[in-house]
CSV table of C-alpha atoms and ligand atoms in Angstrom, one decimal:
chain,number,residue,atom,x,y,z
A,1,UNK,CA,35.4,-131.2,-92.5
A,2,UNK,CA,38.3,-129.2,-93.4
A,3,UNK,CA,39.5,-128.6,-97.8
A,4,UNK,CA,42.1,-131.3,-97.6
A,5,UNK,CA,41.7,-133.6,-100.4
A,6,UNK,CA,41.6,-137.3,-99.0
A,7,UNK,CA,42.5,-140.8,-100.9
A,8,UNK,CA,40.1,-141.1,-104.1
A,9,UNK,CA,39.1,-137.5,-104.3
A,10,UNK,CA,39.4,-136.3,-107.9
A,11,UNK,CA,39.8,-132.1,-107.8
A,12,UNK,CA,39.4,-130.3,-111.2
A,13,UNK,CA,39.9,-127.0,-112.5
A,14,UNK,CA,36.8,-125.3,-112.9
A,15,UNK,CA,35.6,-123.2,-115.6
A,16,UNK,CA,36.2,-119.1,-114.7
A,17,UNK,CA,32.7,-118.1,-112.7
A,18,UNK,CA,30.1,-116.6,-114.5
A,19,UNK,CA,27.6,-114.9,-112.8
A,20,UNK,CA,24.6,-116.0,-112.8
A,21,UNK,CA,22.3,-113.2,-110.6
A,22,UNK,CA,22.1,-114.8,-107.8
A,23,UNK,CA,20.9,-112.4,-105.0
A,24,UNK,CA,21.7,-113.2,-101.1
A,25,UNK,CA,18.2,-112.0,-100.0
A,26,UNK,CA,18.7,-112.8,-96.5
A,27,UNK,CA,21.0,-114.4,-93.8
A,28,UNK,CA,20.8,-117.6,-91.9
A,29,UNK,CA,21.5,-117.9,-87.9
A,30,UNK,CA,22.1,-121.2,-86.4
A,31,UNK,CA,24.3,-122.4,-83.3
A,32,UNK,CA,27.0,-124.0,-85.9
A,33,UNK,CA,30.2,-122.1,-86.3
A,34,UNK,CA,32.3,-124.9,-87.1
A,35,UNK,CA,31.3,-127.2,-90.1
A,36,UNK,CA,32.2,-130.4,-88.3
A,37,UNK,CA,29.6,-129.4,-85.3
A,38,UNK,CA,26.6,-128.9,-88.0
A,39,UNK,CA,24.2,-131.7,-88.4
A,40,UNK,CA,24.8,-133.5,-91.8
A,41,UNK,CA,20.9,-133.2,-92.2
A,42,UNK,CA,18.7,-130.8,-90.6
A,43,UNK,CA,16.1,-132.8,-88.2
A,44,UNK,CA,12.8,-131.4,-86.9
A,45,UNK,CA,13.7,-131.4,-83.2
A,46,UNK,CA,16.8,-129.1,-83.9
A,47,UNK,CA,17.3,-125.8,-82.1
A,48,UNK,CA,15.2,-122.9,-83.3
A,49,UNK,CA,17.3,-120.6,-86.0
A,50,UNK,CA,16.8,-117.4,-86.8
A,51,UNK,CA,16.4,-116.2,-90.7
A,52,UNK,CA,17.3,-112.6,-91.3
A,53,UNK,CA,15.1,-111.5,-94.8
A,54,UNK,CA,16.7,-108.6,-96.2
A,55,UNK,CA,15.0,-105.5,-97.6
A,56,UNK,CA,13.4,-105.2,-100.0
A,57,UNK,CA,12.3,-108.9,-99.6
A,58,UNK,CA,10.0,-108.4,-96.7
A,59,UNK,CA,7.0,-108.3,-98.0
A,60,UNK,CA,7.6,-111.3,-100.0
A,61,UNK,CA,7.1,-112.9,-96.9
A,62,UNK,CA,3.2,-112.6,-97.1
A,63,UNK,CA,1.5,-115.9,-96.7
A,64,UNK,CA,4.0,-117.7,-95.9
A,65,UNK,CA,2.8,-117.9,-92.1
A,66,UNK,CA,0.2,-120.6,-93.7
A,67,UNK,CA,3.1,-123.2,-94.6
A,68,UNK,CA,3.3,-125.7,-91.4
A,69,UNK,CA,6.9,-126.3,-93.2
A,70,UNK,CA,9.2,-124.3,-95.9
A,71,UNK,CA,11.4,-125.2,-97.7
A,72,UNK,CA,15.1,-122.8,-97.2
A,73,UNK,CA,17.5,-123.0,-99.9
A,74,UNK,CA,20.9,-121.5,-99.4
A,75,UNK,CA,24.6,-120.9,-100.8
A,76,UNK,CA,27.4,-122.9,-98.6
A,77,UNK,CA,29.4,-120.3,-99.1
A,78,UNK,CA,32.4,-121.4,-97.5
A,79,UNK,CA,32.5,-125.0,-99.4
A,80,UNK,CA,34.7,-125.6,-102.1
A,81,UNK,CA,33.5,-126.3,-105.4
A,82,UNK,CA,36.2,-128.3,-107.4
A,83,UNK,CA,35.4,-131.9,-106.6
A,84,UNK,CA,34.2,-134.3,-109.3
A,85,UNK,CA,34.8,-137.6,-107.1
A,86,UNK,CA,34.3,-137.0,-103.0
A,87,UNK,CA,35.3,-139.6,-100.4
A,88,UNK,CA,32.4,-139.3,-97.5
A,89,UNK,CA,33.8,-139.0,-94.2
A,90,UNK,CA,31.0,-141.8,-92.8
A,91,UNK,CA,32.1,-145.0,-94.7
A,92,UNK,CA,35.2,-144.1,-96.8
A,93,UNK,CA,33.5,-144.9,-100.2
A,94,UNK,CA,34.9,-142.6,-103.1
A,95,UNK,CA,31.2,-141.4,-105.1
A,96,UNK,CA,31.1,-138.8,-107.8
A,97,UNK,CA,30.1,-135.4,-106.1
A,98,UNK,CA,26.5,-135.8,-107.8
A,99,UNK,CA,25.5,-139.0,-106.0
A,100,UNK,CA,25.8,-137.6,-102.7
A,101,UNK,CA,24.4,-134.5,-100.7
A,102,UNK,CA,28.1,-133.0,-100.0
A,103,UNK,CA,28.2,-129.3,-99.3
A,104,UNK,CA,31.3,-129.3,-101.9
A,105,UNK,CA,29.5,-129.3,-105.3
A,106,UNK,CA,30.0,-126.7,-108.6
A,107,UNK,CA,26.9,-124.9,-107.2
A,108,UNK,CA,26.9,-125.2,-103.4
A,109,UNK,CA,23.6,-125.0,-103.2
A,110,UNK,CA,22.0,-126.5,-100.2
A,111,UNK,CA,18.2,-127.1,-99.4
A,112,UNK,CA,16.4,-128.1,-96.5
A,113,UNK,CA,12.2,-128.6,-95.4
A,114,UNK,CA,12.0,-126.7,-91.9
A,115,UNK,CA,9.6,-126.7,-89.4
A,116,UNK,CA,8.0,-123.1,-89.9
A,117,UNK,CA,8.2,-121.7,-85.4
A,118,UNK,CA,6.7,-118.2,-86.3
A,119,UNK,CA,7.6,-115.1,-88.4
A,120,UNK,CA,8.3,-111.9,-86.9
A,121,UNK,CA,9.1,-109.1,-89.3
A,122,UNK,CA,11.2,-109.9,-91.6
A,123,UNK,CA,12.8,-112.6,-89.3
A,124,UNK,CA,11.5,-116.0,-89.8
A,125,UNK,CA,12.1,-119.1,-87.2
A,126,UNK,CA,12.5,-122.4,-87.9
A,127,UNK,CA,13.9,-126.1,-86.8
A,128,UNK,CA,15.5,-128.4,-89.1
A,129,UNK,CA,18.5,-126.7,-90.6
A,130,UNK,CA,22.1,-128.0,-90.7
A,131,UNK,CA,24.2,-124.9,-92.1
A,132,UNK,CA,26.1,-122.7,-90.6
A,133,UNK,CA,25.9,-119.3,-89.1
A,134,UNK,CA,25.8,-116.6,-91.5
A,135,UNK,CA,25.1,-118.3,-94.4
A,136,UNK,CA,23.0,-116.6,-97.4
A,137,UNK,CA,19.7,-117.5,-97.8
A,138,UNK,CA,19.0,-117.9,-101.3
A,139,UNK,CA,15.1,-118.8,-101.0
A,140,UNK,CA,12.1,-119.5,-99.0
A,141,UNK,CA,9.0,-122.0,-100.7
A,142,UNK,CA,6.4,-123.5,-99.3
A,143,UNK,CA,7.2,-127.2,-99.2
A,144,UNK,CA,6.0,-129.3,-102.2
A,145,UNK,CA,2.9,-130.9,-101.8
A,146,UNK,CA,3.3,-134.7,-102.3
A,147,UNK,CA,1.1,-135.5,-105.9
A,148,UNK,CA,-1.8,-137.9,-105.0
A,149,UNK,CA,-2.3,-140.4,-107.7
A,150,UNK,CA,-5.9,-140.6,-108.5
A,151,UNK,CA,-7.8,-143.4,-107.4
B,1,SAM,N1,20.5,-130.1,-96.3
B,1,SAM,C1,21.4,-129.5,-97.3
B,1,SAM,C2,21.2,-130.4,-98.6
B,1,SAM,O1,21.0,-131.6,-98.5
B,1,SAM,O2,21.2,-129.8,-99.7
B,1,SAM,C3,22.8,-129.4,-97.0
B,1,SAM,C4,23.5,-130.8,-96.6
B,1,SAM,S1,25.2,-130.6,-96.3
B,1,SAM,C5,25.6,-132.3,-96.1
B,1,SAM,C6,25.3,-130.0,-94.6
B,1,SAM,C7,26.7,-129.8,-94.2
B,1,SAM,O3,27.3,-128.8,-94.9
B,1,SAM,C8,26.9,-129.4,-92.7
B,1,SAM,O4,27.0,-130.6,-91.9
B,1,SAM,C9,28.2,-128.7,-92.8
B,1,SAM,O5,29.3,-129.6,-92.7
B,1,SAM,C10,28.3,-128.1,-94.2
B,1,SAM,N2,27.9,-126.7,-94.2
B,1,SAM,C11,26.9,-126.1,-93.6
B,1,SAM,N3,26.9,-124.8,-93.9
B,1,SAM,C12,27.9,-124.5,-94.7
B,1,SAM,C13,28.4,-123.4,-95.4
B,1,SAM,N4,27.8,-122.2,-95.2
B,1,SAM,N5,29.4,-123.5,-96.2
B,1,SAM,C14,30.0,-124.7,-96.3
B,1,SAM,N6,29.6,-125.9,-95.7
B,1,SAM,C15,28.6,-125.8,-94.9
């Protein structure tokens, strides 16, 4: 995946950034330094990657060893963020950028449920992520719990 604009794609000029607080609290390891060799989708049986919590956001980590799975949200901080109307590489079809899971969005926000391997420290293990090396970590949750109608 490169920032070429391909047939369809509809670019526009976004409004100046505010900011909005965010704070990088950590930073994500993974074997991908290349967007094109990252998995589209993190998958369970993925390598083991390494999450870096900063300080002071250690202790936060308490508890968390519980959670069989997390969920990891994090900035893809190296996708562009102008695109109203992507093309998808897989099947050619032109779909506004909030129909789809496209790293490229106003708010690159990405979020994945990981397979929680152990936690050391502050350095948490996981499978099931697709982003790149060194990307900020934004997050950690315990995944949701699925609501059980009652019977
Ligand atoms: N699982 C997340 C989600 O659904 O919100 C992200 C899905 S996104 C389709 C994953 C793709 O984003 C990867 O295959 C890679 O091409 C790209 N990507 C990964 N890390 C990135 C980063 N830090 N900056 C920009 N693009 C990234």
């Amino acid at each position: 995946m490169d920032d070429d604009i391909r047939p369809g794609e509809v670019a526009v000029t976004p409004p100046a950034a505010t900011d909005a607080g965010l704070v990088f609290i950590g930073r994500i390891h993974t074997p991908w330094t290349v967007r094109g060799e990252a998995p589209r989708q993190g998958h369970p049986d993925g390598p083991v990657c390494r999450i870096d919590v900063f300080e002071p956001w250690i202790p936060a980590l308490d508890g968390l060893e519980r959670c069989a799975r997390i969920e990891v949200i994090y900035w893809l901080h190296l996708a562009r963020r102008d695109l109203v109307r992507q093309c998808r590489a897989s099947d050619g079809l032109v779909r506004g950028t909030f129909s789809i899971r496209s790293p490229v969005r106003p708010n690159p926000i990405g979020t994945s449920i990981a397979e929680l391997v152990g936690i050391e420290g502050g350095v948490v293990l996981v499978r099931g992520l697709d982003c790149l090396d060194g990307t900020p970590l934004l997050d950690l949750k315990p995944e949701r719990k699925p609501v059980v109608p009652p019977p």
